[in-house]
Amino acid sequence: MATWADICGWRHGPLGETAEALRTISTSLADLEDEAQLALARLVSEAPSIDAARDALGRCSTSHGELLKQVSSLGRATSEACDGVAVVEKKVVACQDYAADHPLLTLHPDGTVSTDAQAAGGSGGTASGLTAGQLQEQADELETMVSATLLYANEVDGSFANSLTTSATPNPQPGPSPAPPNHSSSPTRPSRGSPDTSRSGRLRDGGPDDSEGDGDNDSSTGLGQPVPGEHADMPGVDPWQYPGDSPGEGSGQHGQRNPTMHDYAVHELAATAAEACAPAWPDASANLRHYLENTGTPPGGRRRWHAT
């Protein structure tokens, strides 16, 4: 149980820093858990080694989830304790201020309260104008404040201690590891003693898509009709071939078509726009004028070609 001397030294600052650090750790653990779940979902292959990896990852994910719960619980408990200690600090200061405002009262380091009996005198009053009964009422008020502060402080301390014990104790009966993803849509691997029909494009008899029990795949598998053989060419991408220009495209050989009146009008409008925009966008204006000159040279070293 905390004493008055103990709670006078409580400070909520270190607890607040610890709570913030635990929140950061909890966030990092949650991110790792998401990555582990994503990695588990991506294991769609079927092989003994893949099954073993899937089981191991599932067990790690379960343990990681338990750790995340413990750290999150510890962070919440620390944050709540920080708030409680801050309230205790205010209550302690209130008691000390009350004692300071009443000079005939003394608040001792152990939390006890005493009065200046000599200054209290008799029932006729004290030098400060208080009677002995009024002075005792002030002492009783301060003692009540101290008791209430100690009671609240011990509630905060007990709640935090209980939360620490609960958070640090692992689950005595951890839940089972999550089941691996259902891959019923994937072809079933043949057992060591059964014939391997996967190369002929068939599922084993009685498979999930074998409604008639004859081993043939139907359209729901998306595999198409079976193809006999034991070899298939490696799929690839055919190189792109330029199909040529269509009549409406502007690429191709320079000067292949004569300009029309519409082309001259568009050229004039573009040249006028380039000149008008030169003060605001000098670089863009220069590039557009160079394009309209139709010289075929780079913009950096423009040369004008004149027909002779």
PDB file of C-alpha atoms in Angstrom:
ATOM      1  CA  MET A   1       0.000   0.000   0.000  1.00  0.00           C
ATOM      2  CA  ALA A   2       1.340   3.401  -0.974  1.00  0.00           C
ATOM      3  CA  THR A   3       2.095   5.912   1.791  1.00  0.00           C
ATOM      4  CA  TRP A   4       1.876   9.690   1.739  1.00  0.00           C
ATOM      5  CA  ALA A   5       5.643   9.922   1.338  1.00  0.00           C
ATOM      6  CA  ASP A   6       5.403   7.579  -1.659  1.00  0.00           C
ATOM      7  CA  ILE A   7       2.728   9.453  -3.558  1.00  0.00           C
ATOM      8  CA  CYS A   8       4.408  12.807  -2.952  1.00  0.00           C
ATOM      9  CA  GLY A   9       7.139  11.570  -5.274  1.00  0.00           C
ATOM     10  CA  TRP A  10       4.834  10.303  -8.036  1.00  0.00           C
ATOM     11  CA  ARG A  11       5.269  11.905 -11.446  1.00  0.00           C
ATOM     12  CA  HIS A  12       3.154  11.079 -14.487  1.00  0.00           C
ATOM     13  CA  GLY A  13       5.785  12.157 -17.050  1.00  0.00           C
ATOM     14  CA  PRO A  14       7.789   8.885 -17.183  1.00  0.00           C
ATOM     15  CA  LEU A  15       4.588   6.864 -17.365  1.00  0.00           C
ATOM     16  CA  GLY A  16       3.410   8.978 -20.281  1.00  0.00           C
ATOM     17  CA  GLU A  17       6.679   8.355 -22.150  1.00  0.00           C
ATOM     18  CA  THR A  18       6.377   4.623 -21.496  1.00  0.00           C
ATOM     19  CA  ALA A  19       2.780   4.586 -22.731  1.00  0.00           C
ATOM     20  CA  GLU A  20       3.817   6.358 -25.951  1.00  0.00           C
ATOM     21  CA  ALA A  21       6.660   3.866 -26.504  1.00  0.00           C
ATOM     22  CA  LEU A  22       4.252   0.954 -26.014  1.00  0.00           C
ATOM     23  CA  ARG A  23       1.823   2.474 -28.531  1.00  0.00           C
ATOM     24  CA  THR A  24       4.654   2.688 -31.073  1.00  0.00           C
ATOM     25  CA  ILE A  25       5.623  -0.951 -30.445  1.00  0.00           C
ATOM     26  CA  SER A  26       1.986  -2.018 -30.721  1.00  0.00           C
ATOM     27  CA  THR A  27       1.667  -0.278 -34.087  1.00  0.00           C
ATOM     28  CA  SER A  28       4.819  -2.001 -35.381  1.00  0.00           C
ATOM     29  CA  LEU A  29       3.567  -5.390 -34.195  1.00  0.00           C
ATOM     30  CA  ALA A  30       0.209  -4.819 -35.880  1.00  0.00           C
ATOM     31  CA  ASP A  31       1.982  -4.010 -39.170  1.00  0.00           C
ATOM     32  CA  LEU A  32       4.040  -7.199 -38.881  1.00  0.00           C
ATOM     33  CA  GLU A  33       0.889  -9.203 -38.212  1.00  0.00           C
ATOM     34  CA  ASP A  34      -0.721  -7.802 -41.366  1.00  0.00           C
ATOM     35  CA  GLU A  35       2.363  -8.725 -43.404  1.00  0.00           C
ATOM     36  CA  ALA A  36       2.343 -12.251 -41.972  1.00  0.00           C
ATOM     37  CA  GLN A  37      -1.333 -12.702 -42.823  1.00  0.00           C
ATOM     38  CA  LEU A  38      -0.674 -11.438 -46.348  1.00  0.00           C
ATOM     39  CA  ALA A  39       2.251 -13.836 -46.737  1.00  0.00           C
ATOM     40  CA  LEU A  40       0.074 -16.707 -45.511  1.00  0.00           C
ATOM     41  CA  ALA A  41      -2.642 -15.834 -48.018  1.00  0.00           C
ATOM     42  CA  ARG A  42      -0.105 -15.875 -50.865  1.00  0.00           C
ATOM     43  CA  LEU A  43       0.911 -19.496 -50.215  1.00  0.00           C
ATOM     44  CA  VAL A  44      -1.314 -21.166 -52.784  1.00  0.00           C
ATOM     45  CA  SER A  45       1.058 -23.856 -54.068  1.00  0.00           C
ATOM     46  CA  GLU A  46       0.688 -27.476 -53.038  1.00  0.00           C
ATOM     47  CA  ALA A  47       3.781 -29.350 -51.888  1.00  0.00           C
ATOM     48  CA  PRO A  48       4.977 -30.936 -48.622  1.00  0.00           C
ATOM     49  CA  SER A  49       7.477 -28.130 -48.071  1.00  0.00           C
ATOM     50  CA  ILE A  50       4.833 -25.479 -48.763  1.00  0.00           C
ATOM     51  CA  ASP A  51       2.424 -27.163 -46.337  1.00  0.00           C
ATOM     52  CA  ALA A  52       5.143 -27.190 -43.664  1.00  0.00           C
ATOM     53  CA  ALA A  53       5.909 -23.516 -44.295  1.00  0.00           C
ATOM     54  CA  ARG A  54       2.202 -22.689 -44.133  1.00  0.00           C
ATOM     55  CA  ASP A  55       1.817 -24.487 -40.787  1.00  0.00           C
ATOM     56  CA  ALA A  56       4.908 -22.814 -39.343  1.00  0.00           C
ATOM     57  CA  LEU A  57       3.746 -19.402 -40.485  1.00  0.00           C
ATOM     58  CA  GLY A  58       0.324 -20.062 -38.979  1.00  0.00           C
ATOM     59  CA  ARG A  59       1.854 -20.937 -35.610  1.00  0.00           C
ATOM     60  CA  CYS A  60       4.058 -17.848 -35.709  1.00  0.00           C
ATOM     61  CA  SER A  61       1.041 -15.717 -36.578  1.00  0.00           C
ATOM     62  CA  THR A  62      -0.873 -17.108 -33.592  1.00  0.00           C
ATOM     63  CA  SER A  63       2.014 -16.422 -31.195  1.00  0.00           C
ATOM     64  CA  HIS A  64       2.463 -12.973 -32.705  1.00  0.00           C
ATOM     65  CA  GLY A  65      -1.214 -12.219 -32.178  1.00  0.00           C
ATOM     66  CA  GLU A  66      -0.963 -13.172 -28.493  1.00  0.00           C
ATOM     67  CA  LEU A  67       2.072 -10.901 -28.099  1.00  0.00           C
ATOM     68  CA  LEU A  68       0.236  -8.051 -29.782  1.00  0.00           C
ATOM     69  CA  LYS A  69      -2.683  -8.459 -27.358  1.00  0.00           C
ATOM     70  CA  GLN A  70      -0.339  -8.366 -24.372  1.00  0.00           C
ATOM     71  CA  VAL A  71       1.534  -5.281 -25.562  1.00  0.00           C
ATOM     72  CA  SER A  72      -1.697  -3.471 -26.442  1.00  0.00           C
ATOM     73  CA  SER A  73      -3.171  -4.318 -23.026  1.00  0.00           C
ATOM     74  CA  LEU A  74       0.002  -3.148 -21.302  1.00  0.00           C
ATOM     75  CA  GLY A  75      -0.068   0.095 -23.270  1.00  0.00           C
ATOM     76  CA  ARG A  76      -3.673   0.813 -22.311  1.00  0.00           C
ATOM     77  CA  ALA A  77      -2.982   0.040 -18.639  1.00  0.00           C
ATOM     78  CA  THR A  78       0.078   2.315 -18.621  1.00  0.00           C
ATOM     79  CA  SER A  79      -1.846   5.141 -20.255  1.00  0.00           C
ATOM     80  CA  GLU A  80      -4.670   4.811 -17.703  1.00  0.00           C
ATOM     81  CA  ALA A  81      -2.137   4.726 -14.852  1.00  0.00           C
ATOM     82  CA  CYS A  82      -0.499   7.869 -16.252  1.00  0.00           C
ATOM     83  CA  ASP A  83      -3.836   9.678 -16.134  1.00  0.00           C
ATOM     84  CA  GLY A  84      -4.437   8.439 -12.583  1.00  0.00           C
ATOM     85  CA  VAL A  85      -1.008   9.577 -11.379  1.00  0.00           C
ATOM     86  CA  ALA A  86      -1.626  13.004 -12.900  1.00  0.00           C
ATOM     87  CA  VAL A  87      -4.803  13.271 -10.797  1.00  0.00           C
ATOM     88  CA  VAL A  88      -2.890  12.147  -7.693  1.00  0.00           C
ATOM     89  CA  GLU A  89      -0.299  14.855  -8.325  1.00  0.00           C
ATOM     90  CA  LYS A  90      -3.045  17.494  -8.398  1.00  0.00           C
ATOM     91  CA  LYS A  91      -4.612  16.179  -5.183  1.00  0.00           C
ATOM     92  CA  VAL A  92      -1.239  16.194  -3.381  1.00  0.00           C
ATOM     93  CA  VAL A  93      -0.596  19.781  -4.465  1.00  0.00           C
ATOM     94  CA  ALA A  94      -4.088  20.740  -3.289  1.00  0.00           C
ATOM     95  CA  CYS A  95      -3.359  19.317   0.177  1.00  0.00           C
ATOM     96  CA  GLN A  96      -0.010  21.092   0.349  1.00  0.00           C
ATOM     97  CA  ASP A  97      -1.578  24.372  -0.767  1.00  0.00           C
ATOM     98  CA  TYR A  98      -4.312  24.030   1.847  1.00  0.00           C
ATOM     99  CA  ALA A  99      -1.690  23.535   4.564  1.00  0.00           C
ATOM    100  CA  ALA A 100       0.281  26.524   3.267  1.00  0.00           C
ATOM    101  CA  ASP A 101      -2.829  28.732   3.332  1.00  0.00           C
ATOM    102  CA  HIS A 102      -3.481  27.813   6.977  1.00  0.00           C
ATOM    103  CA  PRO A 103      -0.300  28.577   8.965  1.00  0.00           C
ATOM    104  CA  LEU A 104      -1.593  26.975  12.171  1.00  0.00           C
ATOM    105  CA  LEU A 105      -1.758  23.579  10.436  1.00  0.00           C
ATOM    106  CA  THR A 106       1.237  21.334   9.792  1.00  0.00           C
ATOM    107  CA  LEU A 107       1.184  18.589   7.158  1.00  0.00           C
ATOM    108  CA  HIS A 108       3.891  16.120   8.137  1.00  0.00           C
ATOM    109  CA  PRO A 109       5.865  13.948   5.634  1.00  0.00           C
ATOM    110  CA  ASP A 110       3.938  10.859   6.759  1.00  0.00           C
ATOM    111  CA  GLY A 111       0.596  12.516   5.940  1.00  0.00           C
ATOM    112  CA  THR A 112      -0.479  13.294   9.490  1.00  0.00           C
ATOM    113  CA  VAL A 113      -1.840  16.707  10.387  1.00  0.00           C
ATOM    114  CA  SER A 114      -1.205  18.676  13.575  1.00  0.00           C
ATOM    115  CA  THR A 115      -2.253  22.095  14.885  1.00  0.00           C
ATOM    116  CA  ASP A 116      -0.357  24.759  16.732  1.00  0.00           C
ATOM    117  CA  ALA A 117      -1.848  24.122  20.188  1.00  0.00           C
ATOM    118  CA  GLN A 118      -0.101  27.063  21.809  1.00  0.00           C
ATOM    119  CA  ALA A 119      -1.440  29.486  19.198  1.00  0.00           C
ATOM    120  CA  ALA A 120      -4.902  27.992  19.510  1.00  0.00           C
ATOM    121  CA  GLY A 121      -5.166  28.957  23.148  1.00  0.00           C
ATOM    122  CA  GLY A 122      -8.572  28.597  24.731  1.00  0.00           C
ATOM    123  CA  SER A 123     -12.050  28.964  23.438  1.00  0.00           C
ATOM    124  CA  GLY A 124     -11.633  32.701  23.305  1.00  0.00           C
ATOM    125  CA  GLY A 125      -9.717  32.517  20.045  1.00  0.00           C
ATOM    126  CA  THR A 126      -6.196  32.610  18.633  1.00  0.00           C
ATOM    127  CA  ALA A 127      -3.883  35.331  17.552  1.00  0.00           C
ATOM    128  CA  SER A 128      -5.171  34.849  14.018  1.00  0.00           C
ATOM    129  CA  GLY A 129      -8.766  35.287  15.091  1.00  0.00           C
ATOM    130  CA  LEU A 130      -9.704  31.575  14.988  1.00  0.00           C
ATOM    131  CA  THR A 131     -11.194  29.621  17.811  1.00  0.00           C
ATOM    132  CA  ALA A 132      -9.862  26.243  18.790  1.00  0.00           C
ATOM    133  CA  GLY A 133     -12.944  24.628  17.300  1.00  0.00           C
ATOM    134  CA  GLN A 134     -12.454  26.392  13.945  1.00  0.00           C
ATOM    135  CA  LEU A 135      -8.807  25.366  13.877  1.00  0.00           C
ATOM    136  CA  GLN A 136      -9.802  21.755  14.522  1.00  0.00           C
ATOM    137  CA  GLU A 137     -12.319  21.920  11.676  1.00  0.00           C
ATOM    138  CA  GLN A 138      -9.536  23.030   9.337  1.00  0.00           C
ATOM    139  CA  ALA A 139      -7.342  20.183  10.536  1.00  0.00           C
ATOM    140  CA  ASP A 140     -10.165  17.714  10.001  1.00  0.00           C
ATOM    141  CA  GLU A 141     -10.714  19.073   6.483  1.00  0.00           C
ATOM    142  CA  LEU A 142      -7.042  18.625   5.627  1.00  0.00           C
ATOM    143  CA  GLU A 143      -7.001  15.121   7.077  1.00  0.00           C
ATOM    144  CA  THR A 144     -10.029  14.246   4.922  1.00  0.00           C
ATOM    145  CA  MET A 145      -8.254  15.568   1.821  1.00  0.00           C
ATOM    146  CA  VAL A 146      -5.145  13.531   2.633  1.00  0.00           C
ATOM    147  CA  SER A 147      -7.176  10.357   3.242  1.00  0.00           C
ATOM    148  CA  ALA A 148      -9.097  10.779  -0.012  1.00  0.00           C
ATOM    149  CA  THR A 149      -5.850  11.318  -1.909  1.00  0.00           C
ATOM    150  CA  LEU A 150      -4.265   8.205  -0.388  1.00  0.00           C
ATOM    151  CA  LEU A 151      -7.369   6.134  -1.142  1.00  0.00           C
ATOM    152  CA  TYR A 152      -7.424   7.231  -4.797  1.00  0.00           C
ATOM    153  CA  ALA A 153      -3.658   6.714  -5.152  1.00  0.00           C
ATOM    154  CA  ASN A 154      -3.895   3.144  -3.865  1.00  0.00           C
ATOM    155  CA  GLU A 155      -6.769   2.432  -6.263  1.00  0.00           C
ATOM    156  CA  VAL A 156      -4.628   3.646  -9.163  1.00  0.00           C
ATOM    157  CA  ASP A 157      -1.651   1.624  -7.922  1.00  0.00           C
ATOM    158  CA  GLY A 158      -3.689  -1.552  -7.403  1.00  0.00           C
ATOM    159  CA  SER A 159      -5.395  -1.301 -10.778  1.00  0.00           C
ATOM    160  CA  PHE A 160      -2.075  -0.803 -12.555  1.00  0.00           C
ATOM    161  CA  ALA A 161      -0.455  -3.722 -10.684  1.00  0.00           C
ATOM    162  CA  ASN A 162      -3.361  -5.996 -11.593  1.00  0.00           C
ATOM    163  CA  SER A 163      -3.159  -4.931 -15.255  1.00  0.00           C
ATOM    164  CA  LEU A 164       0.589  -5.600 -15.335  1.00  0.00           C
ATOM    165  CA  THR A 165       0.059  -9.078 -13.901  1.00  0.00           C
ATOM    166  CA  THR A 166      -2.710  -9.867 -16.371  1.00  0.00           C
ATOM    167  CA  SER A 167      -0.764  -8.530 -19.378  1.00  0.00           C
ATOM    168  CA  ALA A 168       2.422 -10.392 -18.472  1.00  0.00           C
ATOM    169  CA  THR A 169       0.664 -13.737 -17.948  1.00  0.00           C
ATOM    170  CA  PRO A 170       0.477 -15.741 -21.204  1.00  0.00           C
ATOM    171  CA  ASN A 171      -2.739 -17.410 -22.198  1.00  0.00           C
ATOM    172  CA  PRO A 172      -2.664 -20.824 -20.471  1.00  0.00           C
ATOM    173  CA  GLN A 173      -4.826 -22.323 -23.202  1.00  0.00           C
ATOM    174  CA  PRO A 174      -3.804 -20.788 -26.510  1.00  0.00           C
ATOM    175  CA  GLY A 175      -6.206 -21.295 -29.343  1.00  0.00           C
ATOM    176  CA  PRO A 176      -5.430 -23.619 -32.215  1.00  0.00           C
ATOM    177  CA  SER A 177      -3.359 -22.414 -35.118  1.00  0.00           C
ATOM    178  CA  PRO A 178      -5.428 -20.966 -37.922  1.00  0.00           C
ATOM    179  CA  ALA A 179      -6.353 -23.473 -40.565  1.00  0.00           C
ATOM    180  CA  PRO A 180      -4.518 -23.078 -43.885  1.00  0.00           C
ATOM    181  CA  PRO A 181      -6.435 -21.470 -46.732  1.00  0.00           C
ATOM    182  CA  ASN A 182      -8.863 -23.682 -48.616  1.00  0.00           C
ATOM    183  CA  HIS A 183      -7.412 -24.621 -51.970  1.00  0.00           C
ATOM    184  CA  SER A 184     -10.325 -26.758 -53.128  1.00  0.00           C
ATOM    185  CA  SER A 185     -10.235 -25.068 -56.523  1.00  0.00           C
ATOM    186  CA  SER A 186      -6.659 -26.264 -57.088  1.00  0.00           C
ATOM    187  CA  PRO A 187      -5.981 -29.697 -58.624  1.00  0.00           C
ATOM    188  CA  THR A 188      -5.503 -32.367 -55.983  1.00  0.00           C
ATOM    189  CA  ARG A 189      -2.040 -33.892 -55.816  1.00  0.00           C
ATOM    190  CA  PRO A 190      -2.004 -37.597 -56.623  1.00  0.00           C
ATOM    191  CA  SER A 191      -0.926 -39.874 -53.822  1.00  0.00           C
ATOM    192  CA  ARG A 192       2.258 -41.894 -54.134  1.00  0.00           C
ATOM    193  CA  GLY A 193       0.312 -45.069 -55.001  1.00  0.00           C
ATOM    194  CA  SER A 194      -2.207 -43.566 -57.427  1.00  0.00           C
ATOM    195  CA  PRO A 195      -1.611 -42.843 -61.088  1.00  0.00           C
ATOM    196  CA  ASP A 196      -0.596 -39.285 -61.946  1.00  0.00           C
ATOM    197  CA  THR A 197      -3.254 -37.950 -64.290  1.00  0.00           C
ATOM    198  CA  SER A 198      -2.343 -34.271 -63.936  1.00  0.00           C
ATOM    199  CA  ARG A 199      -0.308 -34.281 -67.145  1.00  0.00           C
ATOM    200  CA  SER A 200      -3.330 -35.283 -69.172  1.00  0.00           C
ATOM    201  CA  GLY A 201      -5.347 -32.354 -67.860  1.00  0.00           C
ATOM    202  CA  ARG A 202      -7.617 -34.488 -65.599  1.00  0.00           C
ATOM    203  CA  LEU A 203      -8.477 -34.356 -61.943  1.00  0.00           C
ATOM    204  CA  ARG A 204      -8.562 -37.471 -59.810  1.00  0.00           C
ATOM    205  CA  ASP A 205     -11.839 -39.354 -59.828  1.00  0.00           C
ATOM    206  CA  GLY A 206     -14.336 -37.891 -57.413  1.00  0.00           C
ATOM    207  CA  GLY A 207     -12.645 -34.440 -57.383  1.00  0.00           C
ATOM    208  CA  PRO A 208     -14.592 -31.289 -56.575  1.00  0.00           C
ATOM    209  CA  ASP A 209     -15.375 -30.664 -60.253  1.00  0.00           C
ATOM    210  CA  ASP A 210     -15.947 -34.285 -61.224  1.00  0.00           C
ATOM    211  CA  SER A 211     -19.737 -34.335 -61.080  1.00  0.00           C
ATOM    212  CA  GLU A 212     -20.042 -37.555 -63.061  1.00  0.00           C
ATOM    213  CA  GLY A 213     -17.182 -39.390 -61.390  1.00  0.00           C
ATOM    214  CA  ASP A 214     -15.374 -40.042 -64.682  1.00  0.00           C
ATOM    215  CA  GLY A 215     -12.362 -37.871 -63.882  1.00  0.00           C
ATOM    216  CA  ASP A 216     -12.995 -35.366 -66.665  1.00  0.00           C
ATOM    217  CA  ASN A 217     -12.831 -31.632 -66.012  1.00  0.00           C
ATOM    218  CA  ASP A 218     -15.841 -29.477 -66.786  1.00  0.00           C
ATOM    219  CA  SER A 219     -15.986 -25.823 -67.740  1.00  0.00           C
ATOM    220  CA  SER A 220     -16.074 -24.651 -64.093  1.00  0.00           C
ATOM    221  CA  THR A 221     -12.378 -25.457 -63.611  1.00  0.00           C
ATOM    222  CA  GLY A 222     -11.300 -23.001 -66.290  1.00  0.00           C
ATOM    223  CA  LEU A 223      -8.700 -25.510 -67.528  1.00  0.00           C
ATOM    224  CA  GLY A 224     -10.344 -26.214 -70.873  1.00  0.00           C
ATOM    225  CA  GLN A 225     -10.327 -29.525 -72.664  1.00  0.00           C
ATOM    226  CA  PRO A 226      -7.531 -31.952 -71.800  1.00  0.00           C
ATOM    227  CA  VAL A 227      -4.592 -32.119 -74.208  1.00  0.00           C
ATOM    228  CA  PRO A 228      -2.684 -35.390 -74.592  1.00  0.00           C
ATOM    229  CA  GLY A 229       1.058 -35.358 -74.265  1.00  0.00           C
ATOM    230  CA  GLU A 230       3.777 -34.829 -71.690  1.00  0.00           C
ATOM    231  CA  HIS A 231       5.355 -31.598 -72.916  1.00  0.00           C
ATOM    232  CA  ALA A 232       4.174 -28.040 -73.459  1.00  0.00           C
ATOM    233  CA  ASP A 233       6.110 -25.125 -74.910  1.00  0.00           C
ATOM    234  CA  MET A 234       7.098 -22.380 -72.526  1.00  0.00           C
ATOM    235  CA  PRO A 235       4.639 -19.499 -72.933  1.00  0.00           C
ATOM    236  CA  GLY A 236       6.092 -16.237 -74.146  1.00  0.00           C
ATOM    237  CA  VAL A 237       5.261 -12.859 -75.616  1.00  0.00           C
ATOM    238  CA  ASP A 238       5.374 -12.277 -79.365  1.00  0.00           C
ATOM    239  CA  PRO A 239       7.525  -9.280 -80.368  1.00  0.00           C
ATOM    240  CA  TRP A 240       5.555  -6.182 -81.323  1.00  0.00           C
ATOM    241  CA  GLN A 241       5.328  -5.414 -85.002  1.00  0.00           C
ATOM    242  CA  TYR A 242       4.651  -1.906 -86.285  1.00  0.00           C
ATOM    243  CA  PRO A 243       1.351  -2.145 -88.202  1.00  0.00           C
ATOM    244  CA  GLY A 244       2.000   0.961 -90.293  1.00  0.00           C
ATOM    245  CA  ASP A 245       0.296   4.341 -90.347  1.00  0.00           C
ATOM    246  CA  SER A 246      -3.388   4.788 -90.922  1.00  0.00           C
ATOM    247  CA  PRO A 247      -4.537   7.581 -93.290  1.00  0.00           C
ATOM    248  CA  GLY A 248      -5.623   9.793 -90.368  1.00  0.00           C
ATOM    249  CA  GLU A 249      -2.337   9.592 -88.428  1.00  0.00           C
ATOM    250  CA  GLY A 250       0.287  12.307 -88.591  1.00  0.00           C
ATOM    251  CA  SER A 251       3.344  10.065 -88.275  1.00  0.00           C
ATOM    252  CA  GLY A 252       5.227   8.693 -91.215  1.00  0.00           C
ATOM    253  CA  GLN A 253       7.409  10.165 -93.952  1.00  0.00           C
ATOM    254  CA  HIS A 254       7.847  13.943 -93.864  1.00  0.00           C
ATOM    255  CA  GLY A 255       5.939  15.839 -96.535  1.00  0.00           C
ATOM    256  CA  GLN A 256       3.923  12.874 -97.689  1.00  0.00           C
ATOM    257  CA  ARG A 257       0.752  15.026 -97.970  1.00  0.00           C
ATOM    258  CA  ASN A 258       0.244  18.617 -99.095  1.00  0.00           C
ATOM    259  CA  PRO A 259      -1.192  21.049 -96.479  1.00  0.00           C
ATOM    260  CA  THR A 260      -4.786  22.176 -96.773  1.00  0.00           C
ATOM    261  CA  MET A 261      -6.364  25.544 -96.007  1.00  0.00           C
ATOM    262  CA  HIS A 262      -7.401  24.165 -92.629  1.00  0.00           C
ATOM    263  CA  ASP A 263      -3.767  23.251 -91.929  1.00  0.00           C
ATOM    264  CA  TYR A 264      -2.663  26.828 -92.794  1.00  0.00           C
ATOM    265  CA  ALA A 265      -5.343  28.296 -90.504  1.00  0.00           C
ATOM    266  CA  VAL A 266      -4.344  26.053 -87.585  1.00  0.00           C
ATOM    267  CA  HIS A 267      -0.673  26.930 -88.142  1.00  0.00           C
ATOM    268  CA  GLU A 268      -1.456  30.643 -88.054  1.00  0.00           C
ATOM    269  CA  LEU A 269      -3.509  30.367 -84.882  1.00  0.00           C
ATOM    270  CA  ALA A 270      -0.789  28.354 -83.172  1.00  0.00           C
ATOM    271  CA  ALA A 271       1.903  30.863 -84.182  1.00  0.00           C
ATOM    272  CA  THR A 272      -0.212  33.753 -82.859  1.00  0.00           C
ATOM    273  CA  ALA A 273      -0.738  31.903 -79.559  1.00  0.00           C
ATOM    274  CA  ALA A 274       2.998  31.237 -79.237  1.00  0.00           C
ATOM    275  CA  GLU A 275       3.794  34.932 -79.619  1.00  0.00           C
ATOM    276  CA  ALA A 276       1.049  35.989 -77.187  1.00  0.00           C
ATOM    277  CA  CYS A 277       2.184  33.573 -74.481  1.00  0.00           C
ATOM    278  CA  ALA A 278       5.881  34.447 -74.747  1.00  0.00           C
ATOM    279  CA  PRO A 279       5.918  36.882 -71.748  1.00  0.00           C
ATOM    280  CA  ALA A 280       4.288  34.362 -69.403  1.00  0.00           C
ATOM    281  CA  TRP A 281       5.809  31.103 -70.713  1.00  0.00           C
ATOM    282  CA  PRO A 282       8.950  31.946 -72.678  1.00  0.00           C
ATOM    283  CA  ASP A 283      10.282  28.381 -72.874  1.00  0.00           C
ATOM    284  CA  ALA A 284       6.972  26.882 -73.979  1.00  0.00           C
ATOM    285  CA  SER A 285       6.514  29.689 -76.497  1.00  0.00           C
ATOM    286  CA  ALA A 286       9.991  29.110 -77.945  1.00  0.00           C
ATOM    287  CA  ASN A 287       9.430  25.367 -78.244  1.00  0.00           C
ATOM    288  CA  LEU A 288       6.075  25.870 -79.990  1.00  0.00           C
ATOM    289  CA  ARG A 289       7.574  28.398 -82.453  1.00  0.00           C
ATOM    290  CA  HIS A 290      10.398  25.973 -83.204  1.00  0.00           C
ATOM    291  CA  TYR A 291       7.876  23.191 -83.822  1.00  0.00           C
ATOM    292  CA  LEU A 292       5.885  25.434 -86.169  1.00  0.00           C
ATOM    293  CA  GLU A 293       9.044  26.337 -88.133  1.00  0.00           C
ATOM    294  CA  ASN A 294       9.180  22.685 -89.254  1.00  0.00           C
ATOM    295  CA  THR A 295      12.967  22.631 -89.631  1.00  0.00           C
ATOM    296  CA  GLY A 296      13.572  19.111 -88.281  1.00  0.00           C
ATOM    297  CA  THR A 297      16.448  20.278 -86.065  1.00  0.00           C
ATOM    298  CA  PRO A 298      16.644  19.975 -82.239  1.00  0.00           C
ATOM    299  CA  PRO A 299      15.367  23.038 -80.311  1.00  0.00           C
ATOM    300  CA  GLY A 300      18.794  23.794 -78.845  1.00  0.00           C
ATOM    301  CA  GLY A 301      20.509  24.448 -82.186  1.00  0.00           C
ATOM    302  CA  ARG A 302      17.849  25.634 -84.568  1.00  0.00           C
ATOM    303  CA  ARG A 303      18.820  26.227 -88.158  1.00  0.00           C
ATOM    304  CA  ARG A 304      16.554  27.527 -90.857  1.00  0.00           C
ATOM    305  CA  TRP A 305      16.480  25.643 -94.122  1.00  0.00           C
ATOM    306  CA  HIS A 306      15.410  27.632 -97.152  1.00  0.00           C
ATOM    307  CA  ALA A 307      14.545  26.183-100.471  1.00  0.00           C
ATOM    308  CA  THR A 308      16.879  27.290-103.230  1.00  0.00           C
TER     309      THR A 308
END
